[in-house]
PDB file of C-alpha atoms in Angstrom:
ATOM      1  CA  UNK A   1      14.503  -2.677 -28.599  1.00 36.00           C
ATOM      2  CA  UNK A   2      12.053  -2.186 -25.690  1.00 40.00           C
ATOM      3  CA  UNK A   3      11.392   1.404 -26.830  1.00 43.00           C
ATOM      4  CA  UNK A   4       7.779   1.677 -28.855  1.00 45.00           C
ATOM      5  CA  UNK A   5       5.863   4.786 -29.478  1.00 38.00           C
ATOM      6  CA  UNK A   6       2.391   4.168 -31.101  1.00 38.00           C
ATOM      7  CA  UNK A   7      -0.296   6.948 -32.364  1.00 36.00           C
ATOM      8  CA  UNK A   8      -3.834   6.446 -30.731  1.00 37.00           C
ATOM      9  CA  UNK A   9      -6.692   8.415 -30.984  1.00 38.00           C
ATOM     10  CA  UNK A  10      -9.243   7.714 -28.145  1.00 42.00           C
ATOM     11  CA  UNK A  11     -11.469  10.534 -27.470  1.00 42.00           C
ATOM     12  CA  UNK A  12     -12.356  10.567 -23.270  1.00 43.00           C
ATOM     13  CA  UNK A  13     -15.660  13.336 -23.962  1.00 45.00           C
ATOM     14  CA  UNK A  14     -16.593  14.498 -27.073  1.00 42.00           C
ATOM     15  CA  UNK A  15     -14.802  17.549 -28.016  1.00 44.00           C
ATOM     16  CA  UNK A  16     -12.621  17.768 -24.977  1.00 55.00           C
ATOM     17  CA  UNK A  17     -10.107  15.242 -24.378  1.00 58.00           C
ATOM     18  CA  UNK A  18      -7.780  12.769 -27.045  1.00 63.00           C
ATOM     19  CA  UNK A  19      -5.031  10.204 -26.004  1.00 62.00           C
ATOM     20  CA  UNK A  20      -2.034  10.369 -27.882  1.00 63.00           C
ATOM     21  CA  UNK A  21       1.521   8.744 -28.278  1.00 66.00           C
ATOM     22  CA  UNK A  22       1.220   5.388 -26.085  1.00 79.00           C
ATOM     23  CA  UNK A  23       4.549   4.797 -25.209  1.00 86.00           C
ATOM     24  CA  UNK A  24       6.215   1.507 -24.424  1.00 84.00           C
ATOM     25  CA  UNK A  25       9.760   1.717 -22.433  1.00 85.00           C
ATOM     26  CA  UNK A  26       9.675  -1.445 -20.351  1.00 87.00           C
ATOM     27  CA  UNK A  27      13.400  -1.705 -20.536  1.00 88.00           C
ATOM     28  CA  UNK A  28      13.819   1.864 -18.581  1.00 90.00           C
ATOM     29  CA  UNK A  29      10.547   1.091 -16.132  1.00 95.00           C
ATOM     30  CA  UNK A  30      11.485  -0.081 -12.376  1.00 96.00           C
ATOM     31  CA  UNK A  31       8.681  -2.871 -13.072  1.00 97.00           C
ATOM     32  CA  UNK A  32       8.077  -4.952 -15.007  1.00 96.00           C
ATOM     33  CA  UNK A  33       4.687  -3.582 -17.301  1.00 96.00           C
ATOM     34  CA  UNK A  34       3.724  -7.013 -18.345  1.00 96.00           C
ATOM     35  CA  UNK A  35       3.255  -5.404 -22.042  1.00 94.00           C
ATOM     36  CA  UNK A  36       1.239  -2.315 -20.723  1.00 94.00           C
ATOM     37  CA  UNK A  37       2.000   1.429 -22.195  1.00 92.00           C
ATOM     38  CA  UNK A  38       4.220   3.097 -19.264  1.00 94.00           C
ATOM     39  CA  UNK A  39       2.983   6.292 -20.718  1.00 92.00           C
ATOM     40  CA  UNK A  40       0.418   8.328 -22.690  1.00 85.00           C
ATOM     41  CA  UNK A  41      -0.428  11.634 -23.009  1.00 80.00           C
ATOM     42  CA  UNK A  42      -3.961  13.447 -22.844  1.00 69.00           C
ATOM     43  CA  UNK A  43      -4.843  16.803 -24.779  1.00 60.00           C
ATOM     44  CA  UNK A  44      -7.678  18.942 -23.627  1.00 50.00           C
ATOM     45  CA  UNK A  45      -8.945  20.312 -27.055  1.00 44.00           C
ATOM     46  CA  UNK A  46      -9.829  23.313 -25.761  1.00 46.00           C
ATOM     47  CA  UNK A  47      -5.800  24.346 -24.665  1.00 47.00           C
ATOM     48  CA  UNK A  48      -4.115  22.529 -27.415  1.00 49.00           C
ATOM     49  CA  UNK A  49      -0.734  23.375 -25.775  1.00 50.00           C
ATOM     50  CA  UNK A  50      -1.886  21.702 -22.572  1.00 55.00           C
ATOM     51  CA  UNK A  51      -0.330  18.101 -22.514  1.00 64.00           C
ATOM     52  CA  UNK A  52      -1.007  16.125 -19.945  1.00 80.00           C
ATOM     53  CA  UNK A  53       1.353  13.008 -19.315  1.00 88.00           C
ATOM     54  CA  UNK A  54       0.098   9.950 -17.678  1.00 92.00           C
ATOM     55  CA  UNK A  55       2.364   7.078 -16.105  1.00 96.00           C
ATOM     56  CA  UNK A  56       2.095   3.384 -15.380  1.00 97.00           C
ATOM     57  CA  UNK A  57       2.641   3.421 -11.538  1.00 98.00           C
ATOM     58  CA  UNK A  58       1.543   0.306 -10.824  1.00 98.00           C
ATOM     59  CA  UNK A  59       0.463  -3.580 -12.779  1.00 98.00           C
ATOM     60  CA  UNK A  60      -1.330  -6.372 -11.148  1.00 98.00           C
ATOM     61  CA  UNK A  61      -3.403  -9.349 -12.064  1.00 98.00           C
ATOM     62  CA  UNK A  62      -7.106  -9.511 -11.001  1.00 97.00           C
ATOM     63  CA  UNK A  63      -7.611 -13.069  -9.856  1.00 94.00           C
ATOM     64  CA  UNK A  64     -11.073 -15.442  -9.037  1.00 90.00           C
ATOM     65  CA  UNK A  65     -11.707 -18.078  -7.204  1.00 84.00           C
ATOM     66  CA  UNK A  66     -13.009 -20.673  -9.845  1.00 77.00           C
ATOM     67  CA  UNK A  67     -14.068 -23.984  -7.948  1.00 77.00           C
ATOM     68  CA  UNK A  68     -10.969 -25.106  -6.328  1.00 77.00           C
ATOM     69  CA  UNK A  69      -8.638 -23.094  -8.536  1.00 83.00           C
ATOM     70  CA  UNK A  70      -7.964 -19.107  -8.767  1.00 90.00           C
ATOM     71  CA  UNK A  71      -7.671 -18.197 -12.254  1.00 94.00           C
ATOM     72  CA  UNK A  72      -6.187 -14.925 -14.321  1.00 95.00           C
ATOM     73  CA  UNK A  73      -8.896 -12.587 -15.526  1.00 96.00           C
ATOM     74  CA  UNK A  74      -7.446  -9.463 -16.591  1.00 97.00           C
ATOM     75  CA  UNK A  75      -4.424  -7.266 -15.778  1.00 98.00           C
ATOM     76  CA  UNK A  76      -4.785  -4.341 -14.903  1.00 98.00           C
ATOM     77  CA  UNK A  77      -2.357  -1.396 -14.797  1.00 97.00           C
ATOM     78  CA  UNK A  78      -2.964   1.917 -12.872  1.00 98.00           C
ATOM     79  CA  UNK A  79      -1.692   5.527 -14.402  1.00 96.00           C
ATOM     80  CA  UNK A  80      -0.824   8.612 -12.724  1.00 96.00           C
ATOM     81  CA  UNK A  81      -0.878  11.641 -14.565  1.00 94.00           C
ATOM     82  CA  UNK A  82       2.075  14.066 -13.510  1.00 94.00           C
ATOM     83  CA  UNK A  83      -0.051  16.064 -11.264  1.00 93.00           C
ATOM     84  CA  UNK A  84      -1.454  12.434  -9.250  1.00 96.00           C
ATOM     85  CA  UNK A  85       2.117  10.834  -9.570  1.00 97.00           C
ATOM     86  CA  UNK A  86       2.976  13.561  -7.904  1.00 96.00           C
ATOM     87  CA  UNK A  87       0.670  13.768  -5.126  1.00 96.00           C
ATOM     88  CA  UNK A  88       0.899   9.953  -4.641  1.00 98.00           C
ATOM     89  CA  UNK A  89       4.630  10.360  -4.243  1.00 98.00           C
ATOM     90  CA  UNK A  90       3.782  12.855  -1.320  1.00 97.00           C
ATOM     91  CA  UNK A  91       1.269  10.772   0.520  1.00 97.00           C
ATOM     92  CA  UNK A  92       3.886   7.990   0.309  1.00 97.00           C
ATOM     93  CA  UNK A  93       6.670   9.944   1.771  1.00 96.00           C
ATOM     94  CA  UNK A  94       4.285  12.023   4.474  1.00 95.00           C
ATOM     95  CA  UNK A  95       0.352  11.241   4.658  1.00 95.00           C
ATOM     96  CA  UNK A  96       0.697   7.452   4.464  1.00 95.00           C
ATOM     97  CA  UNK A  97      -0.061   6.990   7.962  1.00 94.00           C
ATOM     98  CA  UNK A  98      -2.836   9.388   7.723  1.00 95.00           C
ATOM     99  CA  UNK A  99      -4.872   9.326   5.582  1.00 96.00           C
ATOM    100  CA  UNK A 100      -5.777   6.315   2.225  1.00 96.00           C
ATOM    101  CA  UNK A 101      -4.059   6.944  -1.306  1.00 97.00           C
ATOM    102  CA  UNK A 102      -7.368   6.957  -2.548  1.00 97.00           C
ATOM    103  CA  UNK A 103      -8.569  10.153  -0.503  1.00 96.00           C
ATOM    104  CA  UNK A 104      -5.420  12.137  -0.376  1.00 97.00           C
ATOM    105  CA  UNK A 105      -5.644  11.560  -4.654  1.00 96.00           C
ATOM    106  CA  UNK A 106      -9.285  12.879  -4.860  1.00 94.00           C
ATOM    107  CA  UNK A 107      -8.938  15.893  -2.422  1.00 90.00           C
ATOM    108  CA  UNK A 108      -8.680  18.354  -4.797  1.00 81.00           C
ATOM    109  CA  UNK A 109     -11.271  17.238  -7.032  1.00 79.00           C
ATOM    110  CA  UNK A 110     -14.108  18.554  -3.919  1.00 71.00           C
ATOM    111  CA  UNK A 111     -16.203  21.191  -5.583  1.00 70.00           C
ATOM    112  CA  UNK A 112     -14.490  21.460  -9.106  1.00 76.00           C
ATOM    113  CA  UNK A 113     -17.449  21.048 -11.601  1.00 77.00           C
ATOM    114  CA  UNK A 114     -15.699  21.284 -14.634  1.00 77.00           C
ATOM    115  CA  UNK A 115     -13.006  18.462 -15.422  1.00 76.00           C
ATOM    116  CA  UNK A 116      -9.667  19.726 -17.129  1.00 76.00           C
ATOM    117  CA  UNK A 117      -7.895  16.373 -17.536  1.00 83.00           C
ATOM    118  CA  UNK A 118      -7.477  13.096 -16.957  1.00 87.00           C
ATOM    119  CA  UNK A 119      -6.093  12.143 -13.238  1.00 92.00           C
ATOM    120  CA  UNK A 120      -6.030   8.440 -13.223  1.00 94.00           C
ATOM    121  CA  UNK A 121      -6.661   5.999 -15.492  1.00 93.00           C
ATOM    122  CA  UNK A 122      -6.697   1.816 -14.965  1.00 95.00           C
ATOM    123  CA  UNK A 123      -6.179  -0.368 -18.363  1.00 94.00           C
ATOM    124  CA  UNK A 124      -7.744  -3.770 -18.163  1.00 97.00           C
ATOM    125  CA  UNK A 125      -6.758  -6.710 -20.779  1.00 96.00           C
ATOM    126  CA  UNK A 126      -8.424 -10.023 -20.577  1.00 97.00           C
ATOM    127  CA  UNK A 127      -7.192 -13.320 -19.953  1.00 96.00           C
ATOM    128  CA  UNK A 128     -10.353 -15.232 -21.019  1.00 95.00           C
ATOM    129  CA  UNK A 129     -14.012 -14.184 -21.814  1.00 96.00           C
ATOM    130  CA  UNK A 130     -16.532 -12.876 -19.336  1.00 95.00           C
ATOM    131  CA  UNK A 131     -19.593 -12.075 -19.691  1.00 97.00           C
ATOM    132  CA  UNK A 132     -21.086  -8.288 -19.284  1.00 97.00           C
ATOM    133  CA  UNK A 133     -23.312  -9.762 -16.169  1.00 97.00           C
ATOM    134  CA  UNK A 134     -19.802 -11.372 -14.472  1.00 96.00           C
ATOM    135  CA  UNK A 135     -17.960  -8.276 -15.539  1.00 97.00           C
ATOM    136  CA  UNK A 136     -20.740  -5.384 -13.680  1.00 97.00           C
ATOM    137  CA  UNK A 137     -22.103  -8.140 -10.860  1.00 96.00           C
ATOM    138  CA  UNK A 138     -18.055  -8.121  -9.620  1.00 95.00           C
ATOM    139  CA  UNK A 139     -18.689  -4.862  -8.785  1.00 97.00           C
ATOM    140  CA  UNK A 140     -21.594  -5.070  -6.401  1.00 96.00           C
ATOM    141  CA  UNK A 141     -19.936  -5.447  -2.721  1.00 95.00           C
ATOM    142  CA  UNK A 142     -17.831  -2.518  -3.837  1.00 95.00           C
ATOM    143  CA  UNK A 143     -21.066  -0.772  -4.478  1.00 97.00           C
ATOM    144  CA  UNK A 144     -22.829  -1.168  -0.958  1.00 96.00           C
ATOM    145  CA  UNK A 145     -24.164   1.424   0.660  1.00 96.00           C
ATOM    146  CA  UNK A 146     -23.666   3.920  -2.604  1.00 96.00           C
ATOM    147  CA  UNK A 147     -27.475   5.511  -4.071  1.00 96.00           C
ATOM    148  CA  UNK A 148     -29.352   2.793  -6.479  1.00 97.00           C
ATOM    149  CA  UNK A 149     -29.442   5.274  -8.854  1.00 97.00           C
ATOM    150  CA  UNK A 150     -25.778   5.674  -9.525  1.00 97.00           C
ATOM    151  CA  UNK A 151     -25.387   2.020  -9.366  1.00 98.00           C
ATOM    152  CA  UNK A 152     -27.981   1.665 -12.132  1.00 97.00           C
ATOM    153  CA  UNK A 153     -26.602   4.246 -14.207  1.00 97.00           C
ATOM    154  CA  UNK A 154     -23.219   2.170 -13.762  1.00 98.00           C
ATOM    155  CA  UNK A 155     -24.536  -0.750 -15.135  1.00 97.00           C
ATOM    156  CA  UNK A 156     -26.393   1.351 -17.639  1.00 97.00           C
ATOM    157  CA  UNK A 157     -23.615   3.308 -19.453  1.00 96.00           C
ATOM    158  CA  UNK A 158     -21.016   1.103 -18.470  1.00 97.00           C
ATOM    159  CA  UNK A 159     -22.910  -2.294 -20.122  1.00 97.00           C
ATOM    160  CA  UNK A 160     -23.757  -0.627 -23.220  1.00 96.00           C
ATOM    161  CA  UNK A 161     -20.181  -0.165 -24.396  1.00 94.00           C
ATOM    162  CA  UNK A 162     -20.089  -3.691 -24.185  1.00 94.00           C
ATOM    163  CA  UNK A 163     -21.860  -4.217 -27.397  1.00 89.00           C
ATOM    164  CA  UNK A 164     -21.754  -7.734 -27.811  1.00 93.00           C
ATOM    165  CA  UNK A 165     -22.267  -8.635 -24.341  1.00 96.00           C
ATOM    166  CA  UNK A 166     -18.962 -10.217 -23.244  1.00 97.00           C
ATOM    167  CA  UNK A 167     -15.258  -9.107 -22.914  1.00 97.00           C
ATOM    168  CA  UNK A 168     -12.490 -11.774 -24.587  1.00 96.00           C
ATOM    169  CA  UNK A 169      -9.046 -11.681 -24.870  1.00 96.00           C
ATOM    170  CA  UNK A 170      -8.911  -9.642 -28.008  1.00 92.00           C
ATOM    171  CA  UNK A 171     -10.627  -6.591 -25.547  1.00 94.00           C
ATOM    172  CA  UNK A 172      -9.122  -3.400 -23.886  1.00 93.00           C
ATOM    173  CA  UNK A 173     -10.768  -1.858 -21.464  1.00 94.00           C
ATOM    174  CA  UNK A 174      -9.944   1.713 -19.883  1.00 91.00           C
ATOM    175  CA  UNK A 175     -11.389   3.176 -16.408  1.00 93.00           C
ATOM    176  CA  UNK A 176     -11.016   7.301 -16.281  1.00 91.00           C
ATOM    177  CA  UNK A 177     -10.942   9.534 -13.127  1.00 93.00           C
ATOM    178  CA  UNK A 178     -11.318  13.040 -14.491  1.00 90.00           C
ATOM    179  CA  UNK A 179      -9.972  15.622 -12.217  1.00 90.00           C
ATOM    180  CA  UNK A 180     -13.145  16.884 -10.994  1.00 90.00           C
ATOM    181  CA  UNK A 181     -14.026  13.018  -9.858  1.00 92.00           C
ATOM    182  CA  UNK A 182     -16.074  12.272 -12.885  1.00 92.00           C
ATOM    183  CA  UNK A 183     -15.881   8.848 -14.362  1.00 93.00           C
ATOM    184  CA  UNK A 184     -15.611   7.192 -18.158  1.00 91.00           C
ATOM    185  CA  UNK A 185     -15.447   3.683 -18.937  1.00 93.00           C
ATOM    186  CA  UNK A 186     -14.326   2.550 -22.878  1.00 90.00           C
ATOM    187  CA  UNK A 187     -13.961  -0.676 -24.468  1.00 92.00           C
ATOM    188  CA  UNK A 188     -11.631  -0.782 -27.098  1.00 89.00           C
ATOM    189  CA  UNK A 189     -11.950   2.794 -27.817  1.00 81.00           C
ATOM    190  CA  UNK A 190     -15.814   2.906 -27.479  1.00 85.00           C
ATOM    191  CA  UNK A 191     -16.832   5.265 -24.612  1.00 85.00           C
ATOM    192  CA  UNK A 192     -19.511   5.415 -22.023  1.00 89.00           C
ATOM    193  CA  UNK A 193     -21.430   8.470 -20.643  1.00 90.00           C
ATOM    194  CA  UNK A 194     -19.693  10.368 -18.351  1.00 90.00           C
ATOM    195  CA  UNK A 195     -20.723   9.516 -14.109  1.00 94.00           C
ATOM    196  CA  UNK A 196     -21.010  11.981 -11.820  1.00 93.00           C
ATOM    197  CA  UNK A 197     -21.547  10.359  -8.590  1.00 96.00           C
ATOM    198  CA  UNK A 198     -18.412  10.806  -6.785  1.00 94.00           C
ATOM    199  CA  UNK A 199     -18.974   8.371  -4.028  1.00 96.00           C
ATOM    200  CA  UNK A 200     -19.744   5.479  -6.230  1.00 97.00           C
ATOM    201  CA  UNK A 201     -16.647   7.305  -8.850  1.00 97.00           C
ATOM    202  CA  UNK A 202     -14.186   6.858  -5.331  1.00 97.00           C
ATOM    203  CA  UNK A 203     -15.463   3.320  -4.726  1.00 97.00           C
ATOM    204  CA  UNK A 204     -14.150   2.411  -7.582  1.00 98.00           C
ATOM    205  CA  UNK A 205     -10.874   3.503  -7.167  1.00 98.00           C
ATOM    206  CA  UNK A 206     -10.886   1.342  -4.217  1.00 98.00           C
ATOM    207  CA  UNK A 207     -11.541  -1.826  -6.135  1.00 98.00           C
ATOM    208  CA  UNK A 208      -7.886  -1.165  -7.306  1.00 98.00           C
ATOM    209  CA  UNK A 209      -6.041   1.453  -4.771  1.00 98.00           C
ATOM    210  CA  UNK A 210      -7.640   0.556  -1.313  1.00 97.00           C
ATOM    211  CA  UNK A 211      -5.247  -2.508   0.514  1.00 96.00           C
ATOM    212  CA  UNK A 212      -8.102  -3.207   2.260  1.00 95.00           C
ATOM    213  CA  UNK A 213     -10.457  -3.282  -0.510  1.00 95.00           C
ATOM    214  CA  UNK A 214      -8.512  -4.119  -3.533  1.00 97.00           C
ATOM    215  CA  UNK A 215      -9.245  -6.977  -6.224  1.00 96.00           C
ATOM    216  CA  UNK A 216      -5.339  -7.008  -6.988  1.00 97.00           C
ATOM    217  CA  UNK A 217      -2.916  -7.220  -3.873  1.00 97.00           C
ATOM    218  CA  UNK A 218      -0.259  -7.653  -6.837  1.00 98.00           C
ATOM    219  CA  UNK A 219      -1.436  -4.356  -7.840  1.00 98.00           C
ATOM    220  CA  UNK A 220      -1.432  -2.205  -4.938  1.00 98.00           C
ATOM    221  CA  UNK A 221       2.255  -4.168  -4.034  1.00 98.00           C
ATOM    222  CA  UNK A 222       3.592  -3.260  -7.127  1.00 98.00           C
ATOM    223  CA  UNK A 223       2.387   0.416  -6.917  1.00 98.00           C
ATOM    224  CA  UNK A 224       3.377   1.044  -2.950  1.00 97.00           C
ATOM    225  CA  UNK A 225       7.212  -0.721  -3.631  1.00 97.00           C
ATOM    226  CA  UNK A 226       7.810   1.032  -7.153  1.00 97.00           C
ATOM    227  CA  UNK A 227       5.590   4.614  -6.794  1.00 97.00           C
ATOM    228  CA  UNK A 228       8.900   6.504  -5.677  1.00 96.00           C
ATOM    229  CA  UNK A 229      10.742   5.219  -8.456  1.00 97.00           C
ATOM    230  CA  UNK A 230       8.546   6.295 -11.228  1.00 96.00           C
ATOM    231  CA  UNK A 231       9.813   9.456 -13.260  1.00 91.00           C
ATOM    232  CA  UNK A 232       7.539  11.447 -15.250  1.00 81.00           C
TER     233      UNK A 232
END
């Protein structure tokens, strides 16, 4: 009864990529997915036969501080294609003293120019309406130190998918780390430009995978305690 398979057609670049077969198999996950996909799959149209699987490795709530209260503003669940899940699972047994999740998960992506797939991917649903200046301004500390210009270009392309200015309950949002450390945003479905900065692109998966850095300790908990138990 927990087993759901759904048909989805969400296009990460034009031509190139298309999510497919959203799966939902909470009763077989070794979390609890809080009503999150625990996997997907991603086509490159170009090599039709190439399927690339992505897995929920980790679910969290991002909280705020809201006067004298901390309130729920979106979950947020992190997925690891095969490839990353992988890789993860290495750093956890080997590198984790080492060197961060983040870096040993965007190694290989030094030099590539062209992406082939998606590597990681963070779904956001929302517990109560923000607004598109809340939503981008959250981002800023993250953002320190990283060139103006890819931080206006973030705002740019990532505020214009936001078409009527706010994100509500009724709105998905997905984050994309292509293999070659490019970065899409979408809002249910609707996609930005693709950014290229791979600095600002890393700092971003800090927001989420950094325990030093991270908007969601329940997040990064969930994904360090469970990542050896996930099974592609």
């Amino acid at each position: 009864m927990f087993r759901r398979t759904a048909l989805v057609s969400l296009p990460v670049i034009a031509g190139a990529f298309s999510f497919q077969h959203r799966t939902f198999n909470a009763e077989k996950w070794p979390f609890d997915p809080k009503g999150l996909p625990t996997t997907f799959s991603s086509t490159v149209a170009k090599v039709p036969t190439a399927v690339n699987q992505l897995n929920l490795a980790g679910v969290g709530m991002r909280r705020k501080n809201f006067y004298i209260a901390e309130v729920d503003v979106y979950l947020v669940g992190i997925n690891l294609s095969n490839k990353a899940l992988k890789r993860a699972q290495e750093w956890s047994a080997t590198r984790k003293a080492e060197i961060t999740l983040v870096d040993y998960l965007t190694q290989d992506s030094a030099g590539k120019k062209v992406p082939t797939d998606v590597a990681i991917s963070a779904t956001l649903r929302f517990c109560r309406t923000i607004t598109r200046e809340q939503f981008l301004g959250a981002f800023d500390d993250s953002f320190k130190g990283c060139s103006p210009d890819a931080v206006s270009a973030f705002k740019e392309r990532v505020g214009k998918v936001m078409a009527s200015g706010s994100l509500t309950q009724k709105d998905e949002a997905g984050m994309y780390w292509l293999d070659n450390g490019d970065f899409i945003f979408s809002v249910n479905g609707e996609l930005s430009e693709r950014l290229t900065n791979t600095e600002l692109n890393k700092r971003l998966l800090e927001v989420y995978l950094d325990p030093t850095r991270t908007v969601s300790k329940e997040l990064y908990t969930c994904l360090e305690t469970h990542l050896n138990e996930v099974s592609p």
